[in-house]
Amino acid sequence: MNIQFRESQETASPLTSKTAIADCDIHPARATRTELYPYLAKRWQHHLEVYGVHAYQGMMEGPPYPKAQPNASRRDAYPPEGGPQGSSLSFMQKQLLDRNNVQLGVLNPLGTGQGIRNHELSAALCSAINDWQIDKWTSKDKRLKASIVVGNEDGLSAAAEIRERAGDKNFVQVLLLSRNVEPLGQRRYWPIYQAAEEAGLPVGVHAFGFGGNPITPSGWPSYYIEEMVGHSQCQQSALASLVLEGVFERFPKLKMVMIEAGFGWAPSLAWRLDKVWQRLRSEVPHVKRPPSEYIREQVWWTTQPMEDPERREDLFDVINWIGWDRLLFATDYPHWDYDEPSRVLPAGVSEANREAFYLGNAKKLYGIA
Amino acid sequence: MARHVIAPVNELPPGTRKLLEIDGRPIAVFNIKGEYFGLMNRCPHQGAALCEGPLIGLAQSRDPGEIEYTKLGEIIRCPWHGWEFDIRTGQSYCDPRRFRVKAYPAHVEPGASVVKGPYVAETIPVTVESDYVVVEL
């Protein structure tokens, strides 16, 4: 009888990708409730203790639906030293960066200072998050780059934060969320786009946020699964607004990244917009070209959640329309709907397209040598 | 087929599990109400360490509003994407990628409401020998 065995030390399967990759959607978390205090003025620490944080969505502490797994995260992503998933650099290095040969990791902190009704508090928290990203993450691991978190509902203070960080190589994009008080093309957000364009930074629009509106276009749903698919509907509204308000026309060098809302819907949205625009263009004469042209020239897409159709040809059809140069690979680590790099792209993709998909597009967009 | 001693019985009481590597393969052994089951610790979907997920029950419904919750503590839920597998058989209960009405004719037979997908976690036979839990591989 063979009695040899050893306790398993693996936290995941050995099916690792040795291909160098970029991961364009990583969510770093705070280990403790007060971890941002060193970056916040005493006045705001006091404010948080006495009054707390008020989102646009009333009667809410935390997300409106439980998120399938604790903290919406992989159950195997708790750091060994304690704290929530995504709060330990050393464990993130081991479980994500080293294991998957990540050369570039873009940090998108969530649950920060965005979408808070007190705009001064919002600006202070966003600035603190940005300082914290440098101190805890990007200065400690050169593979990691941060997104500038801005108080999105106050375009002027958001633009000021972008200008303060512009030129700092720790940052590679500006981060917005998809659920806002108004559709993202509205003029209140234009100072953000202006500052981002001046700084040469893409603007990422990540699914989620609490803008005070129902989380699907037809109201509050019964199930979390409806919220999950609702993110793509929300991004579609945001993108239509950006096109039709003339944001892409007004800021022709602006680059937008649609993060974590899929991309399979992009062609049909563009086709619809083009068709209606041909008939109703006199309503929006500032939109001078077919909407699909702006979308194809100025929009990039992160992959997670990857569309997963039964026929791989269907996926390739969509990507061929969007362009193999427009997709940015992302895992969404440590969140539960994480995509495993070695498992998401079907066979049958040319080496050049694979390289662009996993790494090249991201390095080019984010200006990483 | 080699037999591997996993643990003395008293180290694996009901409701517990043990993760091991045997011959280079990650294996998890479960004690469910006094019965022992082995499972490959790898989700057939994207390769997560399957057995680090929680043990839950099986929620099924014949009609909206009617929910039956059975097999309590016998279903392992993947720590990543929540795919569910029966510890006893390794069977996946739902394969959303290939779910088609056409594929499941509406004749009635026992268990016909259970939709079995092609993803099956690899199960490993486990026996209790004297006072040790043994897995065959």
Coordinates of C-alpha atoms in Angstrom, one line a residue:
Chain A
M1 CA 0.0 0.0 0.0
N2 CA 1.3 3.4 -1.0
I3 CA 1.0 5.7 2.0
Q4 CA 2.9 8.7 0.6
F5 CA 1.1 11.9 0.4
R6 CA 1.5 15.5 1.3
E7 CA -0.9 18.3 2.3
S8 CA -1.8 20.3 -0.8
Q9 CA -0.3 23.8 -0.8
E10 CA -1.9 24.9 -4.0
T11 CA -4.5 27.6 -3.9
A12 CA -5.4 27.0 -7.5
S13 CA -4.7 24.6 -10.3
P14 CA -1.3 24.4 -12.0
L15 CA -2.9 25.3 -15.3
T16 CA -1.0 28.6 -15.6
S17 CA -0.4 30.7 -18.6
K18 CA 3.3 31.3 -19.2
T19 CA 2.4 33.9 -21.8
A20 CA 3.3 37.4 -20.6
I21 CA 0.0 39.2 -20.0
A22 CA -1.5 42.5 -18.9
D23 CA -4.3 42.5 -16.4
C24 CA -6.4 45.6 -17.0
D25 CA -8.8 45.3 -14.1
I26 CA -7.4 44.5 -10.7
H27 CA -9.3 45.5 -7.5
P28 CA -7.0 46.4 -4.6
A29 CA -8.8 46.5 -1.2
R30 CA -8.2 48.2 2.1
A31 CA -7.1 45.8 4.9
T32 CA -8.8 47.9 7.6
R33 CA -11.6 50.4 7.8
T34 CA -9.2 53.2 8.8
E35 CA -6.4 52.4 6.3
L36 CA -7.0 55.7 4.4
Y37 CA -6.8 57.9 7.5
P38 CA -3.1 58.7 7.1
Y39 CA -4.0 60.2 3.8
L40 CA -7.0 62.1 5.0
A41 CA -7.1 65.5 6.9
K42 CA -8.2 65.2 10.5
R43 CA -11.3 67.2 9.5
W44 CA -12.4 64.3 7.2
Q45 CA -11.5 61.6 9.6
H46 CA -13.7 63.3 12.2
H47 CA -16.4 63.7 9.6
L48 CA -16.4 60.0 8.7
E49 CA -16.6 59.0 12.3
V50 CA -19.5 61.4 13.1
Y51 CA -21.5 61.5 9.9
G52 CA -20.3 58.6 7.7
V53 CA -20.6 58.5 3.9
H54 CA -23.9 59.2 2.1
A55 CA -24.3 57.8 -1.4
Y56 CA -26.9 59.0 -3.9
Q57 CA -28.8 55.8 -3.3
G58 CA -30.7 56.2 -0.1
M59 CA -31.0 53.8 2.8
M60 CA -28.0 51.9 1.7
E61 CA -24.9 50.5 3.5
G62 CA -22.9 48.4 1.1
P63 CA -24.1 47.0 -2.2
P64 CA -27.9 46.6 -2.7
Y65 CA -27.5 42.8 -3.5
P66 CA -25.3 40.2 -1.9
K67 CA -22.6 39.4 -4.5
A68 CA -22.6 35.6 -4.8
Q69 CA -19.3 35.1 -2.9
P70 CA -18.0 37.0 0.2
N71 CA -17.0 40.5 -0.8
A72 CA -17.9 39.5 -4.4
S73 CA -14.5 37.7 -4.3
R74 CA -12.9 34.4 -4.9
R75 CA -13.1 32.3 -1.8
D76 CA -9.5 31.3 -2.2
A77 CA -8.3 34.9 -2.3
Y78 CA -8.3 35.7 1.5
P79 CA -4.7 36.7 2.3
P80 CA -3.0 34.4 4.8
E81 CA -2.3 37.3 7.1
G82 CA -6.0 38.2 7.3
G83 CA -8.0 41.0 5.9
P84 CA -10.4 41.0 2.9
Q85 CA -9.5 39.6 -0.6
G86 CA -7.3 41.9 -2.6
S87 CA -5.8 43.7 0.5
S88 CA -2.4 42.1 0.5
L89 CA 0.3 43.0 -2.0
S90 CA 2.4 39.9 -1.2
F91 CA -0.5 37.5 -1.7
M92 CA -1.7 39.3 -4.9
Q93 CA 1.9 38.9 -6.2
K94 CA 1.8 35.2 -5.4
Q95 CA -1.7 34.4 -6.5
L96 CA -2.1 36.7 -9.5
L97 CA 1.0 38.5 -10.8
D98 CA 3.7 35.8 -10.5
R99 CA 1.5 32.9 -11.2
N100 CA 0.1 34.4 -14.4
N101 CA 3.2 36.2 -15.6
V102 CA 1.5 39.6 -15.4
Q103 CA 3.7 42.3 -16.8
L104 CA 1.2 45.2 -16.4
G105 CA -1.5 45.3 -13.8
V106 CA -4.0 48.2 -13.8
L107 CA -5.5 48.9 -10.4
N108 CA -9.2 50.0 -10.3
P109 CA -10.2 50.6 -6.6
L110 CA -13.9 50.3 -6.0
G111 CA -16.0 51.5 -3.0
T112 CA -13.9 54.6 -2.8
G113 CA -14.9 58.2 -2.7
Q114 CA -17.0 58.2 -5.9
G115 CA -20.7 58.8 -6.0
I116 CA -20.8 60.5 -2.6
R117 CA -23.3 63.3 -2.1
N118 CA -20.9 65.5 -0.1
H119 CA -18.6 66.6 -2.9
E120 CA -15.8 67.9 -0.6
L121 CA -15.7 64.6 1.2
S122 CA -15.8 62.8 -2.2
A123 CA -12.8 64.7 -3.4
A124 CA -10.8 64.2 -0.2
L125 CA -11.5 60.4 -0.2
C126 CA -10.5 60.1 -3.9
S127 CA -7.3 62.0 -3.4
A128 CA -6.6 59.8 -0.3
I129 CA -7.2 56.6 -2.4
N130 CA -4.8 57.9 -5.0
D131 CA -2.0 58.5 -2.5
W132 CA -2.7 55.1 -1.0
Q133 CA -2.4 53.4 -4.4
I134 CA 1.1 54.8 -4.7
D135 CA 2.2 54.1 -1.2
K136 CA 0.8 50.6 -0.8
W137 CA 0.9 49.2 -4.4
T138 CA 2.5 50.9 -7.3
S139 CA 5.7 52.1 -5.5
K140 CA 6.2 48.5 -4.2
D141 CA 5.7 46.6 -7.4
K142 CA 6.6 48.2 -10.7
R143 CA 4.2 45.9 -12.6
L144 CA 1.3 47.7 -11.0
K145 CA -0.2 51.0 -12.3
A146 CA -3.0 52.9 -10.8
S147 CA -6.1 54.6 -12.1
I148 CA -6.8 58.1 -10.9
V149 CA -10.0 57.9 -8.9
V150 CA -12.0 61.2 -9.1
G151 CA -15.1 62.6 -7.5
N152 CA -17.1 62.2 -10.6
E153 CA -20.1 64.2 -9.8
D154 CA -18.1 67.4 -9.4
G155 CA -16.4 67.8 -12.7
L156 CA -14.2 70.7 -11.7
S157 CA -12.7 69.1 -8.6
A158 CA -12.3 65.8 -10.6
A159 CA -10.4 67.7 -13.3
A160 CA -8.2 69.3 -10.6
E161 CA -7.3 65.9 -9.2
I162 CA -6.5 64.7 -12.7
R163 CA -4.2 67.7 -13.4
E164 CA -2.5 67.2 -10.0
R165 CA -1.6 63.6 -11.0
A166 CA -0.9 64.2 -14.7
G167 CA 2.6 63.2 -15.6
D168 CA 3.0 60.9 -12.6
K169 CA 4.0 57.6 -14.0
N170 CA 2.2 55.7 -11.2
F171 CA -1.0 56.5 -13.0
V172 CA -2.2 55.3 -16.4
Q173 CA -5.9 56.2 -16.6
V174 CA -8.8 58.1 -15.0
L175 CA -11.5 55.9 -13.4
L176 CA -15.2 56.6 -13.6
L177 CA -18.1 54.2 -12.8
S178 CA -21.0 53.4 -15.1
R179 CA -23.8 54.3 -12.7
N180 CA -23.8 58.0 -12.2
V181 CA -26.3 60.7 -11.4
E182 CA -26.7 61.5 -15.1
P183 CA -25.6 59.7 -18.3
L184 CA -21.9 60.1 -18.8
G185 CA -22.1 62.3 -21.9
Q186 CA -23.7 65.2 -19.9
R187 CA -21.8 68.5 -19.6
R188 CA -21.2 68.2 -15.9
Y189 CA -18.6 65.5 -16.7
W190 CA -16.9 67.3 -19.5
P191 CA -14.2 68.9 -17.4
I192 CA -13.1 65.3 -16.6
Y193 CA -12.8 64.5 -20.3
Q194 CA -11.0 67.7 -21.0
A195 CA -8.4 67.2 -18.3
A196 CA -7.9 63.5 -19.3
E197 CA -7.4 64.4 -22.9
E198 CA -4.9 67.1 -21.9
A199 CA -3.0 64.6 -19.7
G200 CA -3.1 62.0 -22.5
L201 CA -4.8 59.5 -20.1
P202 CA -7.6 57.1 -21.2
V203 CA -10.8 57.3 -19.2
G204 CA -12.0 53.9 -17.9
V205 CA -15.6 53.4 -17.2
H206 CA -16.0 50.5 -14.8
A207 CA -19.3 48.8 -14.2
F208 CA -21.0 49.5 -10.8
G209 CA -21.4 52.6 -8.7
F210 CA -24.5 54.0 -7.1
G211 CA -25.9 57.0 -8.9
G212 CA -29.3 57.1 -7.2
N213 CA -31.1 55.5 -10.2
P214 CA -32.5 52.0 -10.3
I215 CA -29.8 49.6 -11.3
T216 CA -31.5 48.4 -14.5
P217 CA -33.1 50.7 -17.0
S218 CA -36.5 49.2 -16.2
G219 CA -36.4 49.5 -12.5
W220 CA -35.2 47.5 -9.5
P221 CA -34.9 43.8 -10.2
S222 CA -35.6 40.8 -8.0
Y223 CA -32.3 39.0 -8.5
Y224 CA -28.6 39.6 -8.4
I225 CA -28.3 37.8 -11.7
E226 CA -30.4 40.7 -13.2
E227 CA -28.0 43.2 -11.8
M228 CA -25.1 41.3 -13.3
V229 CA -26.5 41.5 -16.8
G230 CA -27.8 45.0 -16.1
H231 CA -24.2 46.3 -16.2
S232 CA -24.0 45.9 -19.9
Q233 CA -27.3 47.8 -20.3
C234 CA -25.9 50.6 -18.2
Q235 CA -22.7 50.8 -20.2
Q236 CA -24.7 50.9 -23.4
S237 CA -26.6 54.0 -22.1
A238 CA -23.3 55.6 -21.1
L239 CA -21.7 55.0 -24.5
A240 CA -24.8 56.3 -26.4
S241 CA -24.7 59.4 -24.2
L242 CA -21.0 60.0 -24.8
V243 CA -21.5 59.7 -28.6
L244 CA -24.8 61.7 -28.8
E245 CA -23.8 64.5 -26.5
G246 CA -20.8 65.1 -28.7
V247 CA -18.1 64.1 -26.2
F248 CA -16.1 62.2 -28.8
E249 CA -16.6 65.1 -31.3
R250 CA -15.5 67.7 -28.8
F251 CA -12.6 65.7 -27.4
P252 CA -11.2 63.8 -30.5
K253 CA -8.1 62.6 -28.7
L254 CA -10.1 61.2 -25.8
K255 CA -9.8 57.4 -25.3
M256 CA -12.5 55.6 -23.3
V257 CA -12.1 52.1 -21.9
M258 CA -15.3 50.1 -21.1
I259 CA -14.5 48.0 -18.2
E260 CA -16.3 44.9 -17.0
A261 CA -19.5 45.1 -19.0
G262 CA -18.8 42.7 -21.8
F263 CA -18.3 43.8 -25.4
G264 CA -20.6 41.4 -27.4
W265 CA -23.2 44.1 -27.5
A266 CA -21.0 46.7 -29.1
P267 CA -21.7 46.0 -32.7
S268 CA -25.5 45.9 -32.4
L269 CA -25.5 49.2 -30.4
A270 CA -23.3 50.8 -33.0
W271 CA -25.6 49.6 -35.8
R272 CA -28.7 50.9 -34.0
L273 CA -27.1 54.2 -33.4
D274 CA -26.0 54.5 -37.0
K275 CA -29.4 53.7 -38.3
V276 CA -31.3 56.1 -36.1
W277 CA -28.6 58.8 -36.5
Q278 CA -29.2 58.7 -40.3
R279 CA -32.9 59.6 -39.7
L280 CA -32.6 61.9 -36.7
R281 CA -29.3 63.7 -37.3
S282 CA -30.9 67.1 -37.3
E283 CA -31.6 66.7 -33.6
V284 CA -27.9 66.2 -32.9
P285 CA -26.1 68.1 -35.6
H286 CA -23.0 68.2 -33.4
V287 CA -22.6 64.5 -34.0
K288 CA -21.0 64.9 -37.4
R289 CA -20.1 61.3 -38.2
P290 CA -21.8 58.0 -37.9
P291 CA -21.7 57.0 -34.2
S292 CA -19.9 53.7 -35.0
E293 CA -16.9 55.7 -36.3
Y294 CA -16.4 57.4 -32.9
I295 CA -16.9 54.1 -31.1
R296 CA -14.4 52.2 -33.2
E297 CA -11.8 55.0 -33.1
Q298 CA -12.0 56.1 -29.4
V299 CA -13.3 53.1 -27.4
W300 CA -11.4 50.1 -25.9
W301 CA -12.9 47.1 -24.1
T302 CA -11.6 45.0 -21.2
T303 CA -12.3 41.3 -21.6
Q304 CA -13.7 40.2 -18.3
P305 CA -16.5 39.1 -18.4
M306 CA -15.6 37.5 -21.7
E307 CA -18.5 36.6 -23.9
D308 CA -18.7 32.9 -24.1
P309 CA -20.9 31.8 -27.0
E310 CA -21.5 28.2 -27.9
R311 CA -19.8 28.7 -31.3
R312 CA -16.3 30.3 -31.1
E313 CA -17.0 31.7 -34.6
D314 CA -19.7 34.0 -33.0
L315 CA -17.1 35.4 -30.6
F316 CA -14.6 35.9 -33.4
D317 CA -17.3 37.7 -35.5
V318 CA -17.8 40.2 -32.7
I319 CA -14.1 40.7 -32.1
N320 CA -13.5 41.2 -35.8
W321 CA -16.0 44.0 -35.8
I322 CA -14.6 45.6 -32.7
G323 CA -11.0 45.0 -33.8
W324 CA -8.4 42.7 -32.3
D325 CA -6.5 45.9 -31.5
R326 CA -9.3 47.1 -29.1
L327 CA -9.5 44.4 -26.5
L328 CA -7.6 44.5 -23.2
F329 CA -7.3 41.3 -21.2
A330 CA -8.5 41.5 -17.6
T331 CA -9.1 39.0 -14.8
D332 CA -11.1 41.2 -12.4
Y333 CA -9.0 39.7 -9.6
P334 CA -9.9 39.1 -6.8
H335 CA -13.6 39.1 -7.7
W336 CA -15.5 35.9 -8.0
D337 CA -16.2 36.2 -11.7
Y338 CA -12.4 36.2 -12.3
D339 CA -11.3 35.0 -15.7
E340 CA -8.4 32.5 -15.9
P341 CA -5.9 33.7 -18.5
S342 CA -5.2 30.3 -19.9
R343 CA -8.9 29.4 -20.3
V344 CA -10.7 32.4 -21.9
L345 CA -9.5 32.6 -25.5
P346 CA -10.5 29.7 -27.8
A347 CA -8.1 28.1 -30.1
G348 CA -7.8 29.4 -33.6
V349 CA -6.4 32.9 -32.9
S350 CA -3.3 34.0 -34.7
E351 CA -0.1 34.5 -32.7
A352 CA -0.2 38.3 -33.5
N353 CA -3.8 38.6 -32.3
R354 CA -3.1 36.6 -29.2
E355 CA -0.2 38.8 -28.2
A356 CA -2.3 42.0 -28.8
F357 CA -5.2 40.5 -26.9
Y358 CA -3.1 39.5 -23.8
L359 CA -0.5 42.3 -23.7
G360 CA 0.2 44.4 -26.7
N361 CA -2.9 46.5 -26.8
A362 CA -2.7 47.3 -23.2
K363 CA 0.9 48.4 -23.3
K364 CA 0.2 50.6 -26.3
L365 CA -2.9 52.2 -24.8
Y366 CA -1.4 52.8 -21.4
G367 CA 2.0 53.9 -22.8
I368 CA 4.0 51.2 -21.1
A369 CA 7.3 50.4 -22.9
Chain B
M1 CA -4.8 0.8 -8.6
A2 CA -2.8 2.1 -5.7
R3 CA -4.5 2.8 -2.4
H4 CA -3.4 5.8 -0.3
V5 CA -4.0 6.3 3.4
I6 CA -5.4 9.7 3.9
A7 CA -6.0 10.1 7.6
P8 CA -7.1 8.3 10.7
V9 CA -10.9 8.4 10.8
N10 CA -11.0 10.6 13.9
E11 CA -9.1 13.3 12.0
L12 CA -11.8 13.5 9.4
P13 CA -15.1 13.9 11.3
P14 CA -18.4 14.4 9.5
G15 CA -18.6 17.7 7.7
T16 CA -14.9 18.1 7.3
R17 CA -12.6 17.7 4.3
K18 CA -8.9 17.2 3.7
L19 CA -6.9 18.5 0.7
L20 CA -3.9 16.5 -0.4
E21 CA -1.7 15.9 -3.3
I22 CA -1.4 12.3 -4.4
D23 CA 0.9 11.3 -7.3
G24 CA 1.0 14.9 -8.3
R25 CA -2.8 15.2 -8.4
P26 CA -4.8 17.6 -6.1
I27 CA -7.4 15.5 -4.3
A28 CA -10.0 16.4 -1.7
V29 CA -11.6 13.9 0.6
F30 CA -14.9 14.7 2.3
N31 CA -16.7 13.1 5.2
I32 CA -20.4 13.6 4.6
K33 CA -22.5 12.2 7.4
G34 CA -20.1 9.3 7.9
E35 CA -19.6 8.6 4.2
Y36 CA -16.4 9.4 2.5
F37 CA -16.0 10.8 -1.0
G38 CA -13.0 11.8 -3.0
L39 CA -13.0 14.5 -5.6
M40 CA -10.4 16.0 -7.9
N41 CA -9.6 19.4 -6.5
R42 CA -9.9 21.1 -9.9
C43 CA -13.0 22.7 -11.4
P44 CA -13.5 21.4 -15.0
H45 CA -14.7 24.9 -16.0
Q46 CA -11.6 27.2 -15.5
G47 CA -9.5 25.1 -13.1
A48 CA -10.1 26.7 -9.7
A49 CA -9.3 24.7 -6.6
L50 CA -12.8 23.4 -6.5
C51 CA -12.9 22.0 -2.9
E52 CA -12.0 25.3 -1.3
G53 CA -15.6 26.3 -2.0
P54 CA -18.5 25.9 0.5
L55 CA -20.7 22.8 0.8
I56 CA -24.3 23.8 0.1
G57 CA -27.5 22.1 -0.9
L58 CA -29.3 21.8 -4.2
A59 CA -31.9 24.4 -5.0
Q60 CA -34.4 23.2 -7.6
S61 CA -37.8 24.5 -8.8
R62 CA -40.6 23.0 -10.7
D63 CA -42.5 26.2 -11.0
P64 CA -41.8 29.8 -10.1
G65 CA -42.4 30.2 -6.4
E66 CA -41.8 26.5 -5.6
I67 CA -38.3 25.9 -4.3
E68 CA -37.0 22.5 -3.2
Y69 CA -33.7 22.5 -1.3
T70 CA -32.2 19.1 -0.9
K71 CA -28.8 17.3 -0.7
L72 CA -27.8 19.7 2.1
G73 CA -24.1 19.6 2.6
E74 CA -23.6 17.4 -0.5
I75 CA -23.0 20.0 -3.2
I76 CA -19.7 21.7 -3.6
R77 CA -19.8 25.2 -4.9
C78 CA -16.7 26.4 -6.8
P79 CA -14.9 29.2 -5.0
W80 CA -14.6 31.2 -8.3
H81 CA -17.7 31.0 -10.5
G82 CA -20.1 29.2 -8.3
W83 CA -20.5 26.1 -10.4
E84 CA -22.1 23.3 -8.4
F85 CA -21.1 19.7 -8.3
D86 CA -22.5 16.7 -6.5
I87 CA -19.8 15.4 -4.1
R88 CA -21.2 11.8 -4.5
T89 CA -20.8 11.7 -8.2
G90 CA -18.9 14.7 -9.4
Q91 CA -21.9 15.6 -11.6
S92 CA -22.5 19.1 -12.6
Y93 CA -26.2 20.1 -12.4
C94 CA -26.2 22.8 -14.9
D95 CA -24.1 23.6 -17.9
P96 CA -25.2 27.1 -18.9
R97 CA -23.1 27.0 -22.0
R98 CA -24.9 24.1 -23.6
F99 CA -28.3 24.5 -22.1
R100 CA -30.8 24.0 -24.8
V101 CA -34.5 23.1 -24.6
K102 CA -34.1 21.0 -27.7
A103 CA -31.5 18.8 -26.0
Y104 CA -33.8 17.7 -23.2
P105 CA -37.0 16.0 -24.5
A106 CA -40.1 16.4 -22.3
H107 CA -40.7 12.8 -21.5
V108 CA -41.1 12.0 -17.8
E109 CA -38.6 9.8 -15.9
P110 CA -37.2 9.8 -12.4
G111 CA -34.8 12.7 -12.0
A112 CA -35.8 14.1 -15.4
S113 CA -35.8 17.6 -13.9
V114 CA -32.1 17.3 -13.3
V115 CA -30.2 18.8 -16.2
K116 CA -26.8 17.1 -16.5
G117 CA -24.0 19.0 -18.2
P118 CA -21.0 17.5 -19.8
Y119 CA -18.7 19.0 -17.2
V120 CA -18.1 16.2 -14.6
A121 CA -15.6 16.6 -11.8
E122 CA -13.4 13.6 -11.5
T123 CA -14.4 11.5 -8.5
I124 CA -12.1 9.1 -6.6
P125 CA -13.3 6.1 -4.7
V126 CA -12.7 6.2 -1.0
T127 CA -13.0 3.4 1.5
V128 CA -12.6 3.2 5.3
E129 CA -10.1 0.5 6.1
S130 CA -9.8 -0.3 9.8
D131 CA -9.5 3.1 11.3
Y132 CA -8.0 4.9 8.3
V133 CA -9.6 6.7 5.4
V134 CA -8.1 5.3 2.2
V135 CA -8.4 6.7 -1.3
E136 CA -7.9 4.6 -4.4
L137 CA -6.2 6.2 -7.3

